[in-house]
Short mmCIF file of C-alpha atoms in Angstrom, two decimals:
data_model
loop_
_atom_site.label_atom_id
_atom_site.label_comp_id
_atom_site.label_asym_id
_atom_site.label_seq_id
_atom_site.Cartn_x
_atom_site.Cartn_y
_atom_site.Cartn_z
CA UNK A 1 -24.10 -1.19 -11.49
CA UNK A 2 -22.48 0.20 -8.35
CA UNK A 3 -21.97 3.95 -7.90
CA UNK A 4 -18.45 4.76 -6.69
CA UNK A 5 -16.85 7.85 -5.19
CA UNK A 6 -13.24 8.93 -4.69
CA UNK A 7 -12.26 10.92 -1.61
CA UNK A 8 -8.82 12.40 -2.19
CA UNK A 9 -8.15 13.30 -5.82
CA UNK A 10 -4.38 12.86 -5.95
CA UNK A 11 -2.38 10.37 -8.01
CA UNK A 12 -3.89 7.27 -6.40
CA UNK A 13 -7.40 8.70 -6.38
CA UNK A 14 -7.15 9.35 -10.11
CA UNK A 15 -5.93 5.78 -10.60
CA UNK A 16 -8.94 4.37 -8.75
CA UNK A 17 -11.28 6.69 -10.65
CA UNK A 18 -9.93 5.28 -13.92
CA UNK A 19 -10.48 1.72 -12.65
CA UNK A 20 -14.05 2.50 -11.58
CA UNK A 21 -14.70 3.92 -15.03
CA UNK A 22 -13.15 0.91 -16.76
CA UNK A 23 -14.87 -1.82 -14.73
CA UNK A 24 -18.23 -2.83 -16.22
CA UNK A 25 -19.94 -2.97 -12.81
CA UNK A 26 -18.88 0.40 -11.38
CA UNK A 27 -19.32 4.03 -12.37
CA UNK A 28 -17.69 7.06 -10.79
CA UNK A 29 -20.41 9.45 -9.62
CA UNK A 30 -18.49 11.74 -7.24
CA UNK A 31 -15.01 13.13 -6.57
CA UNK A 32 -14.30 14.81 -3.23
CA UNK A 33 -11.24 16.79 -2.17
CA UNK A 34 -10.53 19.83 0.00
CA UNK A 35 -8.82 21.24 -3.09
CA UNK A 36 -11.78 22.34 -5.21
CA UNK A 37 -9.72 22.44 -8.39
CA UNK A 38 -8.51 18.86 -7.93
CA UNK A 39 -12.04 17.61 -7.29
CA UNK A 40 -13.40 19.52 -10.27
CA UNK A 41 -10.71 18.23 -12.63
CA UNK A 42 -11.28 14.60 -11.70
CA UNK A 43 -15.05 14.94 -11.78
CA UNK A 44 -14.96 16.59 -15.20
CA UNK A 45 -12.75 13.82 -16.59
CA UNK A 46 -15.35 11.21 -15.61
CA UNK A 47 -18.63 13.13 -15.92
CA UNK A 48 -19.06 12.98 -12.14
CA UNK A 49 -19.99 15.57 -9.51
CA UNK A 50 -17.29 17.44 -7.60
CA UNK A 51 -17.45 18.01 -3.84
CA UNK A 52 -15.28 19.63 -1.20
CA UNK A 53 -17.49 18.49 1.70
CA UNK A 54 -17.45 14.79 2.61
CA UNK A 55 -20.80 14.74 4.41
CA UNK A 56 -22.51 16.50 1.51
CA UNK A 57 -20.99 14.04 -0.96
CA UNK A 58 -22.15 11.01 1.04
CA UNK A 59 -25.65 12.44 1.50
CA UNK A 60 -26.23 13.68 -2.04
CA UNK A 61 -24.34 11.16 -4.19
CA UNK A 62 -25.10 8.16 -1.93
CA UNK A 63 -22.23 6.07 -3.33
CA UNK A 64 -22.25 2.31 -2.89
CA UNK A 65 -18.45 2.23 -2.77
CA UNK A 66 -15.96 4.83 -1.52
CA UNK A 67 -12.23 4.93 -2.15
CA UNK A 68 -10.34 6.65 0.69
CA UNK A 69 -7.23 8.26 -0.75
CA UNK A 70 -6.68 11.07 1.76
CA UNK A 71 -3.52 11.40 3.92
CA UNK A 72 -3.24 8.72 6.66
CA UNK A 73 -4.22 11.03 9.56
CA UNK A 74 -7.67 11.41 7.97
CA UNK A 75 -8.26 7.72 7.15
CA UNK A 76 -10.25 6.99 10.31
CA UNK A 77 -12.56 9.98 9.89
CA UNK A 78 -13.34 9.26 6.24
CA UNK A 79 -13.66 5.48 6.64
CA UNK A 80 -16.01 5.92 9.60
CA UNK A 81 -18.15 8.43 7.73
CA UNK A 82 -18.38 6.19 4.66
CA UNK A 83 -19.29 3.09 6.68
CA UNK A 84 -21.84 5.07 8.70
CA UNK A 85 -23.42 6.16 5.41
CA UNK A 86 -23.73 2.50 4.39
CA UNK A 87 -20.96 2.50 1.78
CA UNK A 88 -18.39 -0.20 1.16
CA UNK A 89 -14.78 1.02 1.48
CA UNK A 90 -11.40 0.68 -0.21
CA UNK A 91 -8.78 2.43 1.92
CA UNK A 92 -5.23 3.28 0.96
CA UNK A 93 -2.25 2.11 2.95
CA UNK A 94 -0.95 2.66 5.53
CA UNK A 95 -4.09 1.88 7.49
CA UNK A 96 -3.23 4.79 9.82
CA UNK A 97 -0.21 6.82 10.97
CA UNK A 98 0.33 4.42 13.89
CA UNK A 99 -0.72 0.92 14.88
CA UNK A 100 -2.67 2.30 17.85
CA UNK A 101 -4.93 4.25 15.48
CA UNK A 102 -4.96 1.35 13.03
CA UNK A 103 -6.20 -0.96 15.77
CA UNK A 104 -9.27 1.24 16.31
CA UNK A 105 -9.92 1.40 12.59
CA UNK A 106 -9.62 -2.39 12.20
CA UNK A 107 -12.15 -2.81 15.02
CA UNK A 108 -14.51 -0.39 13.27
CA UNK A 109 -14.26 -2.39 10.05
CA UNK A 110 -14.81 -5.67 11.88
CA UNK A 111 -18.06 -4.47 13.43
CA UNK A 112 -19.43 -3.30 10.07
CA UNK A 113 -21.36 -5.48 7.63
CA UNK A 114 -19.85 -3.54 4.71
CA UNK A 115 -17.02 -4.78 2.49
CA UNK A 116 -13.71 -3.21 3.55
CA UNK A 117 -10.32 -3.60 1.90
CA UNK A 118 -6.87 -2.03 1.96
CA UNK A 119 -5.11 -1.31 -1.32
CA UNK A 120 -1.93 -3.40 -1.22
CA UNK A 121 -1.27 -4.09 -4.93
CA UNK A 122 1.21 -6.92 -4.29
CA UNK A 123 -1.81 -9.13 -3.56
CA UNK A 124 -2.46 -9.03 -7.33
CA UNK A 125 0.93 -8.18 -8.90
CA UNK A 126 1.91 -11.10 -11.22
CA UNK A 127 5.64 -10.82 -10.55
CA UNK A 128 5.18 -10.88 -6.80
CA UNK A 129 2.60 -13.66 -6.88
CA UNK A 130 5.00 -15.81 -8.89
CA UNK A 131 7.76 -15.07 -6.39
CA UNK A 132 5.49 -16.30 -3.56
CA UNK A 133 4.54 -19.41 -5.52
CA UNK A 134 8.15 -20.26 -6.36
CA UNK A 135 9.34 -19.84 -2.79
CA UNK A 136 6.45 -21.99 -1.52
CA UNK A 137 7.32 -24.64 -4.13
CA UNK A 138 10.91 -24.79 -2.87
CA UNK A 139 12.48 -23.23 -5.95
CA UNK A 140 15.06 -21.40 -3.80
CA UNK A 141 15.46 -24.34 -1.44
CA UNK A 142 15.29 -23.51 2.25
CA UNK A 143 15.09 -19.71 2.66
CA UNK A 144 18.11 -18.28 4.48
CA UNK A 145 17.82 -14.54 4.02
CA UNK A 146 15.08 -11.94 3.44
CA UNK A 147 16.27 -8.51 2.29
CA UNK A 148 14.28 -5.31 1.77
CA UNK A 149 16.31 -2.51 0.20
CA UNK A 150 15.26 1.07 -0.60
CA UNK A 151 17.12 4.04 -2.06
CA UNK A 152 15.51 7.45 -2.64
CA UNK A 153 17.89 10.12 -3.97
CA UNK A 154 15.09 12.61 -3.26
CA UNK A 155 12.24 12.29 -0.79
CA UNK A 156 9.42 12.88 -1.40
CA UNK A 157 9.84 11.57 -4.90
CA UNK A 158 9.73 14.25 -7.62
CA UNK A 159 6.15 13.46 -8.65
CA UNK A 160 4.84 13.68 -5.06
CA UNK A 161 4.06 17.35 -4.45
CA UNK A 162 2.62 16.94 -0.94
CA UNK A 163 4.27 18.36 2.18
CA UNK A 164 2.89 15.79 4.64
CA UNK A 165 5.13 13.10 3.12
CA UNK A 166 8.14 14.96 4.58
CA UNK A 167 6.81 14.92 8.15
CA UNK A 168 7.32 12.37 10.90
CA UNK A 169 3.65 12.35 11.93
CA UNK A 170 2.33 10.47 8.90
CA UNK A 171 4.91 10.67 6.11
CA UNK A 172 8.23 9.09 5.26
CA UNK A 173 9.35 6.31 2.94
CA UNK A 174 8.80 3.49 5.45
CA UNK A 175 5.06 4.15 5.60
CA UNK A 176 4.69 5.18 1.96
CA UNK A 177 6.84 2.55 0.23
CA UNK A 178 8.22 0.20 2.86
CA UNK A 179 4.74 -0.89 3.96
CA UNK A 180 4.17 -2.52 0.55
CA UNK A 181 7.28 -4.65 0.93
CA UNK A 182 6.53 -5.45 4.57
CA UNK A 183 3.16 -6.69 3.35
CA UNK A 184 5.11 -8.77 0.85
CA UNK A 185 7.21 -10.22 3.66
CA UNK A 186 4.02 -11.21 5.50
CA UNK A 187 2.73 -12.89 2.34
CA UNK A 188 5.93 -14.94 2.18
CA UNK A 189 6.35 -15.77 5.87
CA UNK A 190 3.82 -16.41 8.63
CA UNK A 191 5.65 -14.54 11.37
CA UNK A 192 7.78 -11.45 10.72
CA UNK A 193 9.32 -9.38 13.51
CA UNK A 194 11.70 -6.44 13.82
CA UNK A 195 14.60 -7.57 16.02
CA UNK A 196 16.34 -4.21 16.26
CA UNK A 197 16.72 -1.03 14.24
CA UNK A 198 18.88 2.06 13.98
CA UNK A 199 17.28 5.11 12.43
CA UNK A 200 18.06 8.69 11.48
CA UNK A 201 15.62 11.53 10.95
CA UNK A 202 15.90 14.76 8.98
CA UNK A 203 14.90 16.86 11.99
CA UNK A 204 12.67 16.92 15.11
CA UNK A 205 9.48 16.85 13.03
CA UNK A 206 10.95 15.41 9.81
CA UNK A 207 10.61 11.87 8.53
CA UNK A 208 13.31 9.23 8.52
CA UNK A 209 16.33 9.49 6.23
CA UNK A 210 17.95 6.16 7.14
CA UNK A 211 16.91 2.84 8.64
CA UNK A 212 19.04 -0.25 9.16
CA UNK A 213 17.13 -3.06 10.81
CA UNK A 214 17.30 -6.77 11.49
CA UNK A 215 14.24 -8.91 10.87
CA UNK A 216 13.29 -12.45 11.73
CA UNK A 217 10.80 -14.23 9.47
CA UNK A 218 9.82 -17.76 10.50
CA UNK A 219 13.33 -18.16 11.88
CA UNK A 220 14.93 -16.74 8.71
CA UNK A 221 17.24 -13.76 9.22
CA UNK A 222 16.26 -10.61 7.38
CA UNK A 223 17.20 -6.98 6.94
CA UNK A 224 15.74 -3.61 6.00
CA UNK A 225 18.16 -1.14 4.44
CA UNK A 226 16.63 2.27 3.65
CA UNK A 227 18.39 5.50 2.68
CA UNK A 228 17.18 8.84 1.32
CA UNK A 229 19.02 11.93 0.04
CA UNK A 230 21.64 9.71 -1.53
CA UNK A 231 23.43 9.36 -4.85
CA UNK A 232 22.46 6.90 -7.56
CA UNK A 233 19.15 5.67 -8.91
CA UNK A 234 15.92 5.13 -7.01
CA UNK A 235 15.63 1.53 -5.88
CA UNK A 236 13.15 -0.76 -4.17
CA UNK A 237 13.48 -4.51 -3.89
CA UNK A 238 12.55 -7.61 -1.91
CA UNK A 239 14.92 -10.57 -2.17
CA UNK A 240 14.67 -14.11 -0.83
CA UNK A 241 17.90 -16.11 -0.85
CA UNK A 242 17.88 -19.82 -0.17
CA UNK A 243 20.04 -22.92 -0.22
CA UNK A 244 19.28 -23.53 -3.92
CA UNK A 245 18.83 -20.07 -5.41
CA UNK A 246 17.44 -16.59 -5.03
CA UNK A 247 14.48 -14.55 -6.24
CA UNK A 248 13.97 -10.80 -6.20
CA UNK A 249 11.11 -8.44 -6.91
CA UNK A 250 12.56 -5.15 -8.13
CA UNK A 251 10.99 -1.82 -9.08
CA UNK A 252 7.52 -2.94 -8.01
CA UNK A 253 6.73 -5.25 -10.91
CA UNK A 254 9.81 -7.12 -12.04
CA UNK A 255 10.59 -10.65 -10.87
CA UNK A 256 14.25 -11.51 -11.28
CA UNK A 257 15.21 -15.17 -11.04
CA UNK A 258 18.77 -15.90 -9.90
CA UNK A 259 19.69 -12.20 -9.54
CA UNK A 260 23.27 -11.46 -10.51
CA UNK A 261 23.51 -14.31 -13.02
CA UNK A 262 22.67 -14.72 -16.70
CA UNK A 263 19.56 -16.77 -15.83
CA UNK A 264 16.99 -14.05 -15.41
CA UNK A 265 13.27 -14.06 -16.05
CA UNK A 266 11.15 -10.94 -15.97
CA UNK A 267 7.43 -10.90 -15.22
CA UNK A 268 5.54 -7.61 -15.36
CA UNK A 269 1.95 -6.43 -15.30
CA UNK A 270 0.33 -3.76 -17.43
CA UNK A 271 -0.11 -0.28 -15.99
CA UNK A 272 -3.30 -0.20 -13.91
CA UNK A 273 -3.85 -3.96 -14.03
CA UNK A 274 -3.62 -4.51 -10.27
CA UNK A 275 -5.98 -1.59 -9.52
CA UNK A 276 -8.61 -2.97 -11.86
CA UNK A 277 -8.20 -6.41 -10.27
CA UNK A 278 -8.74 -4.86 -6.84
CA UNK A 279 -11.97 -3.21 -7.97
CA UNK A 280 -13.13 -6.51 -9.45
CA UNK A 281 -12.48 -8.35 -6.18
CA UNK A 282 -14.35 -5.69 -4.19
CA UNK A 283 -17.30 -5.91 -6.58
CA UNK A 284 -17.33 -9.69 -6.17
CA UNK A 285 -17.44 -9.27 -2.38
CA UNK A 286 -20.23 -6.71 -2.69
CA UNK A 287 -22.14 -9.28 -4.75
CA UNK A 288 -21.75 -11.74 -1.89
CA UNK A 289 -19.15 -13.93 -3.59
CA UNK A 290 -15.80 -15.06 -2.24
CA UNK A 291 -13.14 -12.45 -2.92
CA UNK A 292 -9.39 -12.06 -2.48
CA UNK A 293 -9.01 -8.86 -0.46
CA UNK A 294 -6.46 -7.49 1.99
CA UNK A 295 -8.41 -6.93 5.18
CA UNK A 296 -7.84 -4.27 7.82
CA UNK A 297 -6.35 -6.80 10.26
CA UNK A 298 -3.59 -7.64 7.77
CA UNK A 299 -2.93 -3.94 7.21
CA UNK A 300 -2.71 -3.53 10.98
CA UNK A 301 -0.02 -6.24 11.13
CA UNK A 302 1.94 -4.30 8.50
CA UNK A 303 1.56 -1.08 10.47
CA UNK A 304 2.87 -2.77 13.61
CA UNK A 305 6.07 -3.58 11.71
CA UNK A 306 6.25 0.00 10.42
CA UNK A 307 5.92 1.30 13.99
CA UNK A 308 8.73 -0.98 15.14
CA UNK A 309 11.01 0.21 12.35
CA UNK A 310 10.26 3.86 13.15
CA UNK A 311 10.59 3.40 16.90
CA UNK A 312 6.96 4.28 17.65
CA UNK A 313 5.98 2.87 21.03
CA UNK A 314 2.76 0.89 21.24
#
């Protein structure tokens, strides 16, 4: 049995805590957050110990595995502390606020003998995995277009009560949501690049409200179309159009075959399924077995695309 700890007791931290409790090889022993009430609530729900001090948690609870669910600006500090304490690490995306910081963090992970992974659920999402398999099998013919589309009538989303998501330093929908779909693009194509981008921001320190960008993916033309503070329903999708058909992943989990026609097939996963799969893969790696994990280098490649979309200079 591996003892696990959660650092950052927000929505994602609670999700990982539930997965640690459900997996038969892990047990949640500690919950750490600067908000004492948040740490106490999560710890009480899982019969764990609450902490507001990271160093005290690492020293006293001595977890084998730490989930890093704090805001991106604190990823490096928490990951480094956990690795230095001898713990294995699951870190949330984005790897860091910028690729420059992500590069340092990836180097830190590479020099460690601990298991490190980034939580990109598309690695395990059934609908997305089937999309990848179908494209690779030629079900859409030769790919001709890659499209990533996002609409957020309100940002941050109503359930996200955290101010940092509104700021340009580490927040915004491109980092928070777009990075998942950019990861998806990198799963589909070997080489993805931002050709050019136009962007609008909500203010000098505010995050982006609009991005229109051209991509190139293995010679295939692509686009990113993102808009916030708009009318209509929330939307996120990745679409591959080819000479013989099209496939789209919509609303995180739904694979739509031949979008826009009557020939549609939907593939979904159960709530929490991908998180539990992630924990299982990390446990396998901790046991010394082969495991399917998203490494820090892959997350860095995603962050480089995010930087290009946001106009952050290397």
